[in-house]
CSV table of C-alpha atoms in Angstrom, one decimal:
chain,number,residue,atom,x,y,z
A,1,UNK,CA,-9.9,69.9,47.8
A,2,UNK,CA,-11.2,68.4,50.8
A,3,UNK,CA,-12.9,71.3,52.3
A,4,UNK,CA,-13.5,70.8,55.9
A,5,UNK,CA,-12.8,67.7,57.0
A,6,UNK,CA,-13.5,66.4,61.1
A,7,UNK,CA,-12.2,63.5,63.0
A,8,UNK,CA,-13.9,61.0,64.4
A,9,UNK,CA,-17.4,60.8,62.8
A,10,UNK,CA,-18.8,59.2,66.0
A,11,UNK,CA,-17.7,59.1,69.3
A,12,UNK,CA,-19.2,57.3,72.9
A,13,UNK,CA,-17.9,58.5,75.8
A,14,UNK,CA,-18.2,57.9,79.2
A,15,UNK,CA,-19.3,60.5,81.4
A,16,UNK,CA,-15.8,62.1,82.7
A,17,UNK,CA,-13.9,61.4,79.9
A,18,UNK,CA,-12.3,63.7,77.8
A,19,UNK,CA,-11.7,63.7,74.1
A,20,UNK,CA,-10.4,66.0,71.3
A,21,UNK,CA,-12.3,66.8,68.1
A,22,UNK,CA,-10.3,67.1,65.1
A,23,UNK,CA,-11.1,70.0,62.5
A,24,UNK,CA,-9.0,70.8,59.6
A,25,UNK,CA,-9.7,73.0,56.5
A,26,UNK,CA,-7.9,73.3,53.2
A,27,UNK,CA,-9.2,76.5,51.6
A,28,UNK,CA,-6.5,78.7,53.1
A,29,UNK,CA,-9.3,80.5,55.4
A,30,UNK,CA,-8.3,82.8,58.1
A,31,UNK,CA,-11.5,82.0,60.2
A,32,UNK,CA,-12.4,78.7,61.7
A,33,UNK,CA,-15.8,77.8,64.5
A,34,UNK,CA,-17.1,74.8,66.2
A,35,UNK,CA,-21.0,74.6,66.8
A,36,UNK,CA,-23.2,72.0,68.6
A,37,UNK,CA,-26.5,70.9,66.9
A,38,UNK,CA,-29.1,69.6,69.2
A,39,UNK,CA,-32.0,68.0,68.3
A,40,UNK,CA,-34.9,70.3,66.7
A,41,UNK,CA,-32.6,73.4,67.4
A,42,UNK,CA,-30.3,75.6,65.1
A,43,UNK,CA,-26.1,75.5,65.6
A,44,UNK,CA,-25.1,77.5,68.8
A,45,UNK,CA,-21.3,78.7,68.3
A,46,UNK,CA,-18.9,77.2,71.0
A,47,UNK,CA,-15.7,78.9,69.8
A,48,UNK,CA,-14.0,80.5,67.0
A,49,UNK,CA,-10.9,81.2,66.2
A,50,UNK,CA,-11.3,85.1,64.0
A,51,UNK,CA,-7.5,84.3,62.6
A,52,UNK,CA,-4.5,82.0,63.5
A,53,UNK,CA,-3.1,82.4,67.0
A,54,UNK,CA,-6.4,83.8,68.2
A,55,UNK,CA,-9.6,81.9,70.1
A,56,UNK,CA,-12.7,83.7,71.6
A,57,UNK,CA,-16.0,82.2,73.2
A,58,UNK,CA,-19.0,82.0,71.6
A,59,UNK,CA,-22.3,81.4,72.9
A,60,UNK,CA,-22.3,78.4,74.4
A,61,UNK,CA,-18.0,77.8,75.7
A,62,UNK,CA,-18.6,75.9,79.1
A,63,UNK,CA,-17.0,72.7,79.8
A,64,UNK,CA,-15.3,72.9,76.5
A,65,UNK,CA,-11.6,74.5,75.6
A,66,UNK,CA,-10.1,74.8,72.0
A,67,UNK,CA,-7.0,74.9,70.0
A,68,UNK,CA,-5.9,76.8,66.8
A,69,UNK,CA,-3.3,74.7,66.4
A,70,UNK,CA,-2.0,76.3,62.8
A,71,UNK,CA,-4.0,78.5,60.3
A,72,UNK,CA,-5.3,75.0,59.0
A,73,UNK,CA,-6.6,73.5,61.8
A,74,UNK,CA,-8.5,74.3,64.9
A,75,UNK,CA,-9.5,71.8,68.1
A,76,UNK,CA,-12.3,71.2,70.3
A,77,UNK,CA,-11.5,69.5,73.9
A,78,UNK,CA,-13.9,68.3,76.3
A,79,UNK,CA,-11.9,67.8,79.3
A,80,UNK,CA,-14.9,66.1,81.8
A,81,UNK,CA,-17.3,64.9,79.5
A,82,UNK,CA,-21.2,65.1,80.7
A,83,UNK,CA,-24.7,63.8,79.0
A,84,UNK,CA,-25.3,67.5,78.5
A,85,UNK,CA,-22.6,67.4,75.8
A,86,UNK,CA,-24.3,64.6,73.8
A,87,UNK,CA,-24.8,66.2,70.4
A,88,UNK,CA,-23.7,66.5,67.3
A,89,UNK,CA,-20.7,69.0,66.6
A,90,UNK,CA,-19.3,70.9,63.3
A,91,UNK,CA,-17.1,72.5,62.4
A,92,UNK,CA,-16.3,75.4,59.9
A,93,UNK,CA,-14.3,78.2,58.0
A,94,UNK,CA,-14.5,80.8,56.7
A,95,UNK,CA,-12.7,83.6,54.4
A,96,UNK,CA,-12.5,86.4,56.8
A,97,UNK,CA,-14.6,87.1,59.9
A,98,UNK,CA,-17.5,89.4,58.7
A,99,UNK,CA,-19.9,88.8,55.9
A,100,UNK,CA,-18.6,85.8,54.2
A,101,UNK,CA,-19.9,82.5,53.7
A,102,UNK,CA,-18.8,79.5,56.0
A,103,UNK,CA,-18.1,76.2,54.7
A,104,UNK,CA,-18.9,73.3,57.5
A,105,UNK,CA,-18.1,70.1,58.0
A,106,UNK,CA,-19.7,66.1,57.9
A,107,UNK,CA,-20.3,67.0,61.8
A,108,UNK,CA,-18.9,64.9,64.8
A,109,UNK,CA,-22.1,62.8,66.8
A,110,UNK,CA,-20.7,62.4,70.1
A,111,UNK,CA,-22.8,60.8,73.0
A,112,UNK,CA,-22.0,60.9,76.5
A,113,UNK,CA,-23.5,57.9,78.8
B,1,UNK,CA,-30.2,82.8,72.8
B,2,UNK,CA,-31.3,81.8,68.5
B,3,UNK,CA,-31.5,85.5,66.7
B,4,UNK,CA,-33.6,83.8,63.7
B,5,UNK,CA,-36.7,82.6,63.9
B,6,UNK,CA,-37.9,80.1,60.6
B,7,UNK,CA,-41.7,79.8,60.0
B,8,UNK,CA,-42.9,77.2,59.3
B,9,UNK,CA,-40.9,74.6,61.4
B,10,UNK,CA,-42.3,72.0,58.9
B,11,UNK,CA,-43.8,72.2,55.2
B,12,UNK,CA,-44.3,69.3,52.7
B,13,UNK,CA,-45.3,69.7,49.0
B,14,UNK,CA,-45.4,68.1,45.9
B,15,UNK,CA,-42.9,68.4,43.1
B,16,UNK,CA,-42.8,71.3,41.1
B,17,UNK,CA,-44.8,73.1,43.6
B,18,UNK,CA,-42.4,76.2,45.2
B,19,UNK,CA,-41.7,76.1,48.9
B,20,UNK,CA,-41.8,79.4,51.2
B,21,UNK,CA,-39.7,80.1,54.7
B,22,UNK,CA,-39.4,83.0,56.2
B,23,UNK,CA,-37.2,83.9,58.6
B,24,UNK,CA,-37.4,86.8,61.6
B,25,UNK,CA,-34.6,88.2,63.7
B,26,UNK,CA,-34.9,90.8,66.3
B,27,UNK,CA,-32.0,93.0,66.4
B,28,UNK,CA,-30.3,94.9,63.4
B,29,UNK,CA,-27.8,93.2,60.7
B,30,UNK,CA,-25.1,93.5,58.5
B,31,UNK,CA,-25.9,90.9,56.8
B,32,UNK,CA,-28.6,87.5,56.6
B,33,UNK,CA,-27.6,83.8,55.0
B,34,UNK,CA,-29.5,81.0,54.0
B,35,UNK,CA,-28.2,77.2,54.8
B,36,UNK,CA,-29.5,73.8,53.7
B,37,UNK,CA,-29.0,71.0,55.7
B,38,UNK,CA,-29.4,67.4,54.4
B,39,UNK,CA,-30.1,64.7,57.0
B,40,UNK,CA,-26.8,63.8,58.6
B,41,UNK,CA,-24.9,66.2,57.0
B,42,UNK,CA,-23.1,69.6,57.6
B,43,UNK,CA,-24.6,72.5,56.2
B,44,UNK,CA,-24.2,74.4,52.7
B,45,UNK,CA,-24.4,78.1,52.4
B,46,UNK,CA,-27.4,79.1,49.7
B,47,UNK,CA,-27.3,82.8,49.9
B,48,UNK,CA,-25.7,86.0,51.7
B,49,UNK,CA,-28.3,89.1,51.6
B,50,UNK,CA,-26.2,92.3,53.0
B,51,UNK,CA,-28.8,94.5,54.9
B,52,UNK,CA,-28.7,97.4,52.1
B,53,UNK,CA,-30.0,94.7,49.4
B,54,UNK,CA,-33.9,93.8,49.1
B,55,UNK,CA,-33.5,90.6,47.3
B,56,UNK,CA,-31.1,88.3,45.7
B,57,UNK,CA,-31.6,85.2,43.1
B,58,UNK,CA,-29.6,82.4,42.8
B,59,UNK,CA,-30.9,79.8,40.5
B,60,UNK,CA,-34.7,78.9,41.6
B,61,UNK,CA,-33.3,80.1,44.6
B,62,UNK,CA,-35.3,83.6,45.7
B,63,UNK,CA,-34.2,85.5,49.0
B,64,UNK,CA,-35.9,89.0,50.1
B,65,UNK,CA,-34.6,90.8,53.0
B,66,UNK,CA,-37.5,93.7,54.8
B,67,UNK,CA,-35.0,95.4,57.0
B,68,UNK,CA,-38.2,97.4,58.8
B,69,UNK,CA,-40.0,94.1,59.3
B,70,UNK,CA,-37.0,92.4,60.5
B,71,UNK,CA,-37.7,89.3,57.9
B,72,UNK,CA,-36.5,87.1,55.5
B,73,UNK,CA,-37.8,84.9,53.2
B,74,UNK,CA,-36.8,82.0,50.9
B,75,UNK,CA,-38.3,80.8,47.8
B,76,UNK,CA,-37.7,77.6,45.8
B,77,UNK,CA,-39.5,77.5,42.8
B,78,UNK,CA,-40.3,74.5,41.6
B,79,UNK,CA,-38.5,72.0,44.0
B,80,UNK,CA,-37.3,68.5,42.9
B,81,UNK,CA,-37.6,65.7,45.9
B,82,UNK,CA,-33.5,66.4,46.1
B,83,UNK,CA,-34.4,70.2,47.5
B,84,UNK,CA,-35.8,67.7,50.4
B,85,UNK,CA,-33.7,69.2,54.1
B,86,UNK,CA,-33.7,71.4,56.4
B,87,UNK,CA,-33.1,75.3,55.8
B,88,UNK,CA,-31.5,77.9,58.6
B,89,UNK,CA,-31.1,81.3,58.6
B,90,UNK,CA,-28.2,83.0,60.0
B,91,UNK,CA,-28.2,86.6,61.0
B,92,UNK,CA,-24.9,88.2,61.8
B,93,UNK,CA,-25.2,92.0,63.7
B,94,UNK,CA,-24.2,94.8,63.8
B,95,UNK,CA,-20.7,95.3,65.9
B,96,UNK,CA,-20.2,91.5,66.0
B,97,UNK,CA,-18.4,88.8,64.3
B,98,UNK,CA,-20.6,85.8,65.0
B,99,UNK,CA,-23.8,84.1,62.7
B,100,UNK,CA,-26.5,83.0,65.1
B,101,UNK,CA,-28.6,80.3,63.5
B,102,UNK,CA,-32.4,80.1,63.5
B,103,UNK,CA,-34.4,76.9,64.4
B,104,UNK,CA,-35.1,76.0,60.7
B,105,UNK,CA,-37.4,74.4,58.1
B,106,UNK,CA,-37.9,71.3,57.4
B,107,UNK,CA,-38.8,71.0,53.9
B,108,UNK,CA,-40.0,67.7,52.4
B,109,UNK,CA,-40.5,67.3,48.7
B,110,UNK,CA,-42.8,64.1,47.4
B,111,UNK,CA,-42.3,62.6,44.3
């Protein structure tokens, strides 16, 4: 068992370039979410994904879009890369929506010049 | 906007010594969970507290939860340098589906 597992582990991009984080899970989970981690702050939820074939904002969804490609994996796609989008991104599942635990991932560190 | 707040933002003790967070949110819960964090890493879930339950144990692991107060805390009793990371809490409301993350601990452990 894998777990979560994200592709790439660290990415440099040019401001206007886009990208597409990979997030895949293993644990047969119906809930998956991507967060950003920014220095000396907590995770703030971009997007989640309650079961497959659905995708809702979170608190932070601007400039990003995402994909829930199957029930195992779920996408994050910055289309126009900025510097306000250097930081580091995870992403997790879960069992169900309310009340369970979520298993994350190593994180993505993405910095945009 | 962060729903939890840690306090401290930093602690350091010795070995064997037991560490204290606390955590504060501002609106009610269904439930409150503890992370770790080690340096570089993604998080691991510690503890779920559901908002009818006063206080959980896992291990030297110690969670209260003071619905009227709005609070949390954590204890780790007698911490080893590898309880060294950070420590979130993560509050998720009533009538929604998301966690919101606090600031977090940072707890170092000397040898």
């Amino acid at each position: 068992n894998a777990g979560v597992t994200q592709t790439p582990k660290f990415q440099v991009l040019k401001t206007g370039q886009s990208m597409t984080l990979q997030c895949a899970q293993d644990m047969n989970h119906n809930s998956m979410y991507w967060y950003r981690q920014d220095p000396g702050m907590g995770l703030r939820l971009i997007y989640y994904s309650a079961s497959e074939g659905t995708t809702d904002k979170g608190e932070v969804p601007n400039g990003y879009n995402v994909s829930r490609l199957n029930k195992r994996e779920f996408s994050l796609r910055l289309e126009s890369a900025a510097p306000s989008q250097t930081s580091v991104y995870f992403c997790a599942s879960s069992v169900g929506q309310f009340s369970y635990e979520q298993y994350f991932g190593p994180g993505t560190r993405l910095t945009v010049t | 906007s962060q729903q939890g707040e840690e306090d401290p933002q930093a602690l350091s003790i010795q070995e064997g010594e037991n560490a204290t967070m606390n955590c504060s949110y501002k609106t009610s819960i269904n439930n409150l969970q503890w992370y770790r964090q080690n340096s570089g890493r993604g998080l691991v879930h510690l503890i779920l507290i559901r908002s009818n339950e006063r206080e959980k144990h896992s291990g030297r692991l110690r969670v209260t939860l003071d619905t009227s107060k709005k609070s949390s805390s954590l204890l780790i009793t007698a911490s080893r340098a590898a309880d060294t990371a950070s420590y979130f809490c993560a509050t998720e409301g009533l009538n929604t589906d998301k966690l919101i993350f606090g600031t977090g601990t940072r707890l170092q452990v000397f040898p």
